PDB file of C-alpha atoms and ligand atoms in Angstrom:
ATOM      1  CA  UNK Q 846      13.038   0.632  -6.684  1.00 80.00           C
ATOM      2  CA  UNK Q 847       9.285  -0.031  -7.284  1.00 87.00           C
ATOM      3  CA  UNK Q 848       9.032  -3.709  -6.043  1.00 86.00           C
ATOM      4  CA  UNK Q 849       7.152  -2.973  -2.876  1.00 88.00           C
ATOM      5  CA  UNK Q 850       4.674  -0.621  -4.478  1.00 89.00           C
ATOM      6  CA  UNK Q 851       3.063  -3.428  -6.424  1.00 87.00           C
ATOM      7  CA  UNK Q 852       1.825  -4.942  -3.078  1.00 87.00           C
ATOM      8  CA  UNK Q 853       1.237  -1.501  -1.821  1.00 90.00           C
ATOM      9  CA  UNK Q 854      -1.206  -0.665  -4.260  1.00 88.00           C
ATOM     10  CA  UNK Q 855      -3.366  -3.960  -3.273  1.00 87.00           C
ATOM     11  CA  UNK Q 856      -4.024  -1.798   0.144  1.00 91.00           C
ATOM     12  CA  UNK Q 857      -3.485   1.755  -0.827  1.00 93.00           C
ATOM     13  CA  UNK Q 858      -5.383   3.688  -3.382  1.00 90.00           C
ATOM     14  CA  UNK Q 859      -3.026   6.816  -2.930  1.00 94.00           C
ATOM     15  CA  UNK Q 860       0.691   6.285  -2.975  1.00 95.00           C
ATOM     16  CA  UNK Q 861       2.900   9.232  -2.820  1.00 96.00           C
ATOM     17  CA  UNK Q 862       6.802   8.070  -3.411  1.00 96.00           C
ATOM     18  CA  UNK Q 863       9.352  10.494  -2.198  1.00 96.00           C
ATOM     19  CA  UNK Q 864      12.784  10.504  -3.614  1.00 96.00           C
ATOM     20  CA  UNK Q 865      15.960  12.658  -3.462  1.00 95.00           C
ATOM     21  CA  UNK Q 866      17.573  13.040  -6.677  1.00 95.00           C
ATOM     22  CA  UNK Q 867      16.030  15.042  -9.381  1.00 96.00           C
ATOM     23  CA  UNK Q 868      17.107  12.176 -11.849  1.00 94.00           C
ATOM     24  CA  UNK Q 869      15.306   9.522  -9.911  1.00 93.00           C
ATOM     25  CA  UNK Q 870      12.235  11.877  -9.750  1.00 95.00           C
ATOM     26  CA  UNK Q 871      12.187  12.505 -13.521  1.00 94.00           C
ATOM     27  CA  UNK Q 872      12.849   8.842 -14.400  1.00 93.00           C
ATOM     28  CA  UNK Q 873      10.101   7.713 -12.090  1.00 92.00           C
ATOM     29  CA  UNK Q 874       7.778  10.100 -13.594  1.00 92.00           C
ATOM     30  CA  UNK Q 875       8.630   9.094 -17.132  1.00 92.00           C
ATOM     31  CA  UNK Q 876       7.751   5.400 -16.382  1.00 89.00           C
ATOM     32  CA  UNK Q 877       4.320   6.313 -14.573  1.00 88.00           C
ATOM     33  CA  UNK Q 878       3.410   8.665 -17.502  1.00 88.00           C
ATOM     34  CA  UNK Q 879       4.661   5.737 -19.808  1.00 85.00           C
ATOM     35  CA  UNK Q 880       6.869   8.099 -21.995  1.00 88.00           C
ATOM     36  CA  UNK Q 881       8.972   6.607 -24.744  1.00 87.00           C
ATOM     37  CA  UNK Q 882      12.515   5.280 -23.469  1.00 88.00           C
ATOM     38  CA  UNK Q 883      11.279   5.201 -19.717  1.00 90.00           C
ATOM     39  CA  UNK Q 884      12.829   2.256 -17.723  1.00 89.00           C
ATOM     40  CA  UNK Q 885      11.191  -0.908 -17.920  1.00 87.00           C
ATOM     41  CA  UNK Q 886      10.137  -2.143 -14.643  1.00 86.00           C
ATOM     42  CA  UNK Q 887       7.977  -4.802 -16.266  1.00 83.00           C
ATOM     43  CA  UNK Q 888      10.470  -7.782 -14.471  1.00 85.00           C
ATOM     44  CA  UNK Q 889       9.099  -6.409 -11.173  1.00 85.00           C
ATOM     45  CA  UNK Q 890       5.473  -6.514 -11.991  1.00 81.00           C
ATOM     46  CA  UNK Q 891       5.772 -10.164 -13.401  1.00 82.00           C
ATOM     47  CA  UNK Q 892       7.534 -10.976 -10.275  1.00 82.00           C
ATOM     48  CA  UNK Q 893       4.475 -10.209  -8.277  1.00 80.00           C
ATOM     49  CA  UNK Q 894       2.395 -11.885 -10.867  1.00 80.00           C
ATOM     50  CA  UNK Q 895       4.115 -14.935 -10.495  1.00 81.00           C
ATOM     51  CA  UNK Q 896       4.108 -14.754  -6.648  1.00 79.00           C
ATOM     52  CA  UNK Q 897       0.666 -14.087  -6.162  1.00 73.00           C
ATOM     53  CA  UNK Q 898      -2.006 -16.888  -6.222  1.00 63.00           C
ATOM     54  CA  UNK Q 899      -5.070 -15.033  -7.345  1.00 57.00           C
ATOM     55  CA  UNK Q 900      -3.104 -12.496  -9.364  1.00 58.00           C
ATOM     56  CA  UNK Q 901      -4.061  -9.760 -11.662  1.00 63.00           C
ATOM     57  CA  UNK Q 902      -2.632 -10.122 -15.368  1.00 78.00           C
ATOM     58  CA  UNK Q 903       0.672  -8.275 -15.911  1.00 74.00           C
ATOM     59  CA  UNK Q 904      -0.891  -5.252 -17.462  1.00 74.00           C
ATOM     60  CA  UNK Q 905      -3.673  -5.132 -14.923  1.00 80.00           C
ATOM     61  CA  UNK Q 906      -1.034  -4.780 -12.067  1.00 79.00           C
ATOM     62  CA  UNK Q 907       0.695  -2.248 -13.948  1.00 82.00           C
ATOM     63  CA  UNK Q 908      -2.226  -0.050 -14.549  1.00 84.00           C
ATOM     64  CA  UNK Q 909      -3.339  -0.464 -10.913  1.00 84.00           C
ATOM     65  CA  UNK Q 910      -0.039   0.443  -9.806  1.00 85.00           C
ATOM     66  CA  UNK Q 911       0.373   3.591 -12.029  1.00 86.00           C
ATOM     67  CA  UNK Q 912      -2.900   4.640 -11.203  1.00 89.00           C
ATOM     68  CA  UNK Q 913      -2.149   4.443  -7.308  1.00 91.00           C
ATOM     69  CA  UNK Q 914       0.904   6.348  -7.591  1.00 90.00           C
ATOM     70  CA  UNK Q 915      -0.530  10.160  -7.037  1.00 84.00           C
ATOM     71  CA  UNK Q 916       2.924  11.943  -6.784  1.00 92.00           C
ATOM     72  CA  UNK Q 917       6.542  11.613  -6.807  1.00 95.00           C
ATOM     73  CA  UNK Q 918       7.762  14.236  -4.293  1.00 96.00           C
ATOM     74  CA  UNK Q 919      11.404  15.499  -3.666  1.00 97.00           C
ATOM     75  CA  UNK Q 920      12.623  14.842   0.026  1.00 97.00           C
ATOM     76  CA  UNK Q 921      15.667  15.479   1.940  1.00 97.00           C
ATOM     77  CA  UNK Q 922      15.863  13.921   5.254  1.00 97.00           C
ATOM     78  CA  UNK Q 923      18.097  16.518   6.618  1.00 97.00           C
ATOM     79  CA  UNK Q 924      15.405  19.108   6.641  1.00 97.00           C
ATOM     80  CA  UNK Q 925      12.983  19.656   9.341  1.00 94.00           C
ATOM     81  CA  UNK Q 926       9.914  18.924   7.145  1.00 96.00           C
ATOM     82  CA  UNK Q 927      11.448  16.302   4.769  1.00 97.00           C
ATOM     83  CA  UNK Q 928       9.497  17.384   1.629  1.00 97.00           C
ATOM     84  CA  UNK Q 929       9.830  21.039   2.057  1.00 97.00           C
ATOM     85  CA  UNK Q 930       8.039  23.251   0.841  1.00 97.00           C
ATOM     86  CA  UNK Q 931       5.519  20.715   0.302  1.00 96.00           C
ATOM     87  CA  UNK Q 932       3.328  19.596   3.224  1.00 96.00           C
ATOM     88  CA  UNK Q 933       2.063  16.104   2.934  1.00 96.00           C
ATOM     89  CA  UNK Q 934      -1.129  14.976   4.603  1.00 96.00           C
ATOM     90  CA  UNK Q 935      -0.587  12.559   7.293  1.00 97.00           C
ATOM     91  CA  UNK Q 936      -0.055   9.137   5.946  1.00 97.00           C
ATOM     92  CA  UNK Q 937      -1.739   5.688   6.984  1.00 98.00           C
ATOM     93  CA  UNK Q 938       1.746   3.900   6.006  1.00 98.00           C
ATOM     94  CA  UNK Q 939       5.137   4.791   5.381  1.00 98.00           C
ATOM     95  CA  UNK Q 940       7.297   2.043   3.674  1.00 97.00           C
ATOM     96  CA  UNK Q 941      11.119   2.708   3.770  1.00 97.00           C
ATOM     97  CA  UNK Q 942      13.108   0.282   1.957  1.00 95.00           C
ATOM     98  CA  UNK Q 943      17.044   0.246   2.826  1.00 93.00           C
ATOM     99  CA  UNK Q 944      17.140   3.960   3.264  1.00 95.00           C
ATOM    100  CA  UNK Q 945      18.044   4.740   6.773  1.00 96.00           C
ATOM    101  CA  UNK Q 946      20.816   1.962   6.720  1.00 95.00           C
ATOM    102  CA  UNK Q 947      22.509   3.829   3.602  1.00 94.00           C
ATOM    103  CA  UNK Q 948      21.907   7.509   4.828  1.00 95.00           C
ATOM    104  CA  UNK Q 949      22.291   7.661   8.744  1.00 97.00           C
ATOM    105  CA  UNK Q 950      25.915   8.102   9.756  1.00 95.00           C
ATOM    106  CA  UNK Q 951      25.231   7.147  13.188  1.00 97.00           C
ATOM    107  CA  UNK Q 952      22.518   5.542  15.464  1.00 97.00           C
ATOM    108  CA  UNK Q 953      21.519   9.190  16.610  1.00 98.00           C
ATOM    109  CA  UNK Q 954      20.824  10.226  13.368  1.00 98.00           C
ATOM    110  CA  UNK Q 955      18.596   6.988  12.790  1.00 98.00           C
ATOM    111  CA  UNK Q 956      16.647   7.832  15.743  1.00 98.00           C
ATOM    112  CA  UNK Q 957      16.118  11.433  14.550  1.00 98.00           C
ATOM    113  CA  UNK Q 958      14.910  10.272  11.184  1.00 98.00           C
ATOM    114  CA  UNK Q 959      12.631   7.819  12.735  1.00 98.00           C
ATOM    115  CA  UNK Q 960      10.992  10.782  14.717  1.00 97.00           C
ATOM    116  CA  UNK Q 961      10.748  12.463  11.407  1.00 97.00           C
ATOM    117  CA  UNK Q 962       8.852   9.228   9.794  1.00 98.00           C
ATOM    118  CA  UNK Q 963       6.474   9.333  12.888  1.00 97.00           C
ATOM    119  CA  UNK Q 964       5.411  13.165  12.262  1.00 97.00           C
ATOM    120  CA  UNK Q 965       4.320  12.229   8.990  1.00 97.00           C
ATOM    121  CA  UNK Q 966       2.176   9.475  10.213  1.00 98.00           C
ATOM    122  CA  UNK Q 967      -1.543   9.500  11.480  1.00 98.00           C
ATOM    123  CA  UNK Q 968      -1.919   8.194  14.957  1.00 97.00           C
ATOM    124  CA  UNK Q 969      -2.105   4.346  14.736  1.00 98.00           C
ATOM    125  CA  UNK Q 970      -0.601   4.499  11.021  1.00 98.00           C
ATOM    126  CA  UNK Q 971       1.915   1.839  10.320  1.00 98.00           C
ATOM    127  CA  UNK Q 972       5.439   2.091   9.476  1.00 98.00           C
ATOM    128  CA  UNK Q 973       7.128  -0.795   7.226  1.00 98.00           C
ATOM    129  CA  UNK Q 974      10.933  -1.093   7.174  1.00 98.00           C
ATOM    130  CA  UNK Q 975      12.998  -3.140   4.899  1.00 96.00           C
ATOM    131  CA  UNK Q 976      16.448  -3.116   6.116  1.00 97.00           C
ATOM    132  CA  UNK Q 977      19.744  -5.112   6.527  1.00 97.00           C
ATOM    133  CA  UNK Q 978      21.604  -6.086   9.951  1.00 98.00           C
ATOM    134  CA  UNK Q 979      25.246  -5.863  10.378  1.00 97.00           C
ATOM    135  CA  UNK Q 980      26.190  -3.997   7.249  1.00 97.00           C
ATOM    136  CA  UNK Q 981      29.278  -1.871   7.606  1.00 96.00           C
ATOM    137  CA  UNK Q 982      29.578  -0.972   3.624  1.00 96.00           C
ATOM    138  CA  UNK Q 983      27.806  -1.004   0.310  1.00 95.00           C
ATOM    139  CA  UNK Q 984      29.683  -0.765  -3.104  1.00 96.00           C
ATOM    140  CA  UNK Q 985      28.246   1.116  -6.073  1.00 94.00           C
ATOM    141  CA  UNK Q 986      30.467   0.932  -9.070  1.00 94.00           C
ATOM    142  CA  UNK Q 987      33.980   1.678  -7.688  1.00 93.00           C
ATOM    143  CA  UNK Q 988      33.211   3.259  -4.452  1.00 96.00           C
ATOM    144  CA  UNK Q 989      32.633   1.830  -1.233  1.00 95.00           C
ATOM    145  CA  UNK Q 990      30.222   3.789   0.825  1.00 95.00           C
ATOM    146  CA  UNK Q 991      29.522   3.784   4.743  1.00 95.00           C
ATOM    147  CA  UNK Q 992      26.448   1.901   6.174  1.00 97.00           C
ATOM    148  CA  UNK Q 993      25.053   2.028   9.460  1.00 97.00           C
ATOM    149  CA  UNK Q 994      25.707  -0.909  11.474  1.00 97.00           C
ATOM    150  CA  UNK Q 995      23.131  -1.999  13.796  1.00 97.00           C
ATOM    151  CA  UNK Q 996      21.170  -5.183  15.143  1.00 97.00           C
ATOM    152  CA  UNK Q 997      17.625  -5.835  15.982  1.00 98.00           C
ATOM    153  CA  UNK Q 998      17.997  -4.772  19.827  1.00 98.00           C
ATOM    154  CA  UNK Q 999      18.932  -1.334  18.600  1.00 98.00           C
ATOM    155  CA  UNK Q1000      15.927  -1.245  16.067  1.00 98.00           C
ATOM    156  CA  UNK Q1001      13.594  -2.408  18.808  1.00 98.00           C
ATOM    157  CA  UNK Q1002      14.724   0.256  21.212  1.00 98.00           C
ATOM    158  CA  UNK Q1003      14.752   3.017  18.582  1.00 98.00           C
ATOM    159  CA  UNK Q1004      11.465   2.200  17.497  1.00 98.00           C
ATOM    160  CA  UNK Q1005       9.874   1.805  20.941  1.00 97.00           C
ATOM    161  CA  UNK Q1006      11.795   5.137  22.139  1.00 97.00           C
ATOM    162  CA  UNK Q1007      10.128   6.934  19.260  1.00 97.00           C
ATOM    163  CA  UNK Q1008       6.567   5.686  20.272  1.00 97.00           C
ATOM    164  CA  UNK Q1009       6.112   2.774  17.822  1.00 98.00           C
ATOM    165  CA  UNK Q1010       4.449  -0.436  18.933  1.00 98.00           C
ATOM    166  CA  UNK Q1011       6.311  -3.378  16.845  1.00 98.00           C
ATOM    167  CA  UNK Q1012       3.688  -5.664  15.233  1.00 98.00           C
ATOM    168  CA  UNK Q1013       6.124  -7.979  13.581  1.00 98.00           C
ATOM    169  CA  UNK Q1014       9.700  -8.587  12.735  1.00 98.00           C
ATOM    170  CA  UNK Q1015      10.943 -11.072  10.438  1.00 98.00           C
ATOM    171  CA  UNK Q1016      14.653 -11.976   9.787  1.00 98.00           C
ATOM    172  CA  UNK Q1017      16.150 -13.872   6.826  1.00 98.00           C
ATOM    173  CA  UNK Q1018      19.766 -14.977   7.595  1.00 97.00           C
ATOM    174  CA  UNK Q1019      22.229 -14.182   4.566  1.00 97.00           C
ATOM    175  CA  UNK Q1020      22.805 -16.954   1.851  1.00 96.00           C
ATOM    176  CA  UNK Q1021      23.968 -14.755  -0.856  1.00 93.00           C
ATOM    177  CA  UNK Q1022      27.545 -14.908  -1.634  1.00 92.00           C
ATOM    178  CA  UNK Q1023      28.983 -11.434  -2.787  1.00 93.00           C
ATOM    179  CA  UNK Q1024      31.420  -9.039  -1.705  1.00 93.00           C
ATOM    180  CA  UNK Q1025      29.614  -5.749  -2.868  1.00 95.00           C
ATOM    181  CA  UNK Q1026      28.075  -5.459   0.576  1.00 95.00           C
ATOM    182  CA  UNK Q1027      28.366  -7.312   3.835  1.00 96.00           C
ATOM    183  CA  UNK Q1028      25.024  -7.562   5.558  1.00 97.00           C
ATOM    184  CA  UNK Q1029      24.511 -10.594   7.985  1.00 97.00           C
ATOM    185  CA  UNK Q1030      20.537 -10.669   7.555  1.00 98.00           C
ATOM    186  CA  UNK Q1031      17.698  -8.860   6.123  1.00 97.00           C
ATOM    187  CA  UNK Q1032      14.812  -7.866   8.194  1.00 98.00           C
ATOM    188  CA  UNK Q1033      11.260  -7.027   7.499  1.00 97.00           C
ATOM    189  CA  UNK Q1034       9.544  -4.812  10.279  1.00 98.00           C
ATOM    190  CA  UNK Q1035       5.870  -3.771  10.934  1.00 98.00           C
ATOM    191  CA  UNK Q1036       5.288  -1.324  13.384  1.00 98.00           C
ATOM    192  CA  UNK Q1037       2.434   1.237  14.280  1.00 98.00           C
ATOM    193  CA  UNK Q1038       2.425   4.792  15.787  1.00 98.00           C
ATOM    194  CA  UNK Q1039       0.933   4.724  18.928  1.00 93.00           C
ATOM    195  CA  UNK Q1040      -2.588   6.604  19.383  1.00 83.00           C
TER     196      UNK Q1040
HETATM  197  C1  SAM Z2532      20.143   2.375  -0.583  1.00 76.35           C
HETATM  198  S1  SAM Z2532      19.228   3.705  -1.576  1.00 76.35           S
HETATM  199  C2  SAM Z2532      17.561   3.270  -0.904  1.00 76.35           C
HETATM  200  C3  SAM Z2532      16.660   3.312  -2.401  1.00 76.35           C
HETATM  201  C4  SAM Z2532      15.216   3.314  -1.975  1.00 76.35           C
HETATM  202  N1  SAM Z2532      14.950   2.141  -1.662  1.00 76.35           N
HETATM  203  C5  SAM Z2532      14.573   3.790  -3.182  1.00 76.35           C
HETATM  204  O1  SAM Z2532      13.720   2.898  -3.965  1.00 76.35           O
HETATM  205  O2  SAM Z2532      14.670   5.059  -3.527  1.00 76.35           O
HETATM  206  C6  SAM Z2532      19.543   5.212  -0.474  1.00 76.35           C
HETATM  207  C7  SAM Z2532      18.880   6.040  -1.272  1.00 76.35           C
HETATM  208  O3  SAM Z2532      19.023   7.334  -0.133  1.00 76.35           O
HETATM  209  C8  SAM Z2532      18.971   8.596  -0.804  1.00 76.35           C
HETATM  210  N2  SAM Z2532      19.574   9.724  -0.044  1.00 76.35           N
HETATM  211  C9  SAM Z2532      20.747  10.131   0.186  1.00 76.35           C
HETATM  212  N3  SAM Z2532      20.921  11.289   0.971  1.00 76.35           N
HETATM  213  C10 SAM Z2532      19.346  11.227   1.336  1.00 76.35           C
HETATM  214  C11 SAM Z2532      18.763  12.326   2.330  1.00 76.35           C
HETATM  215  N4  SAM Z2532      19.641  13.263   2.903  1.00 76.35           N
HETATM  216  N5  SAM Z2532      17.391  12.403   2.253  1.00 76.35           N
HETATM  217  C12 SAM Z2532      16.848  11.400   1.681  1.00 76.35           C
HETATM  218  N6  SAM Z2532      17.319  10.316   0.879  1.00 76.35           N
HETATM  219  C13 SAM Z2532      18.728  10.251   0.827  1.00 76.35           C
HETATM  220  C14 SAM Z2532      19.696   8.388  -2.164  1.00 76.35           C
HETATM  221  O4  SAM Z2532      19.213   9.120  -3.267  1.00 76.35           O
HETATM  222  C15 SAM Z2532      19.513   6.772  -2.378  1.00 76.35           C
HETATM  223  O5  SAM Z2532      18.493   6.747  -3.443  1.00 76.35           O
END
């Protein structure tokens, strides 16, 4: 998923994407390097161009994004240093989109992984989370996967327990009708690491 990166590259000149699966890393690199047959994310760029008032043209958007995207790095949240053996420089901002909901087996794991995000951030650095409340399962193909079920009260406590100050939480109640997943609302959270 690259949608959020179009907005991110308006603010950050150096973006590092961290991904788990080798196949995802390969596909993303093919797209960044404009290789023949790479997945076409043009629809995502067009969405941003359509939404923004003083927008760049479609091509400028792609160019800006690809030049900001410096590295695609392999990660595993289970490791102590999640990008081991690479040690990343401390970040101004981490954006995580629907990752913790999908990979955390319980609330303690969620809190542990938040702590790992915090270690990757500069003091005062921002954490932006896109997430869903109340999900119990996610369907991919014919398989149903576990999702961590939580609500705003939990995420507020988890963030402040790990030394984050919450700047903003927006919640959008679900309107979509679809049984592939059972979230109740989506949320957009901005927090920063205490100095
Ligand atoms: C719902 S998707 C989130 C997708 C994410 N927004 C993105 O653009 O890649 C969940 C992702 O968690 C990744 N994942 C699974 N186990 C992981 C782990 N131990 N550490 C880090 N990521 C993991 C999967 O590869 C999958 O891409």
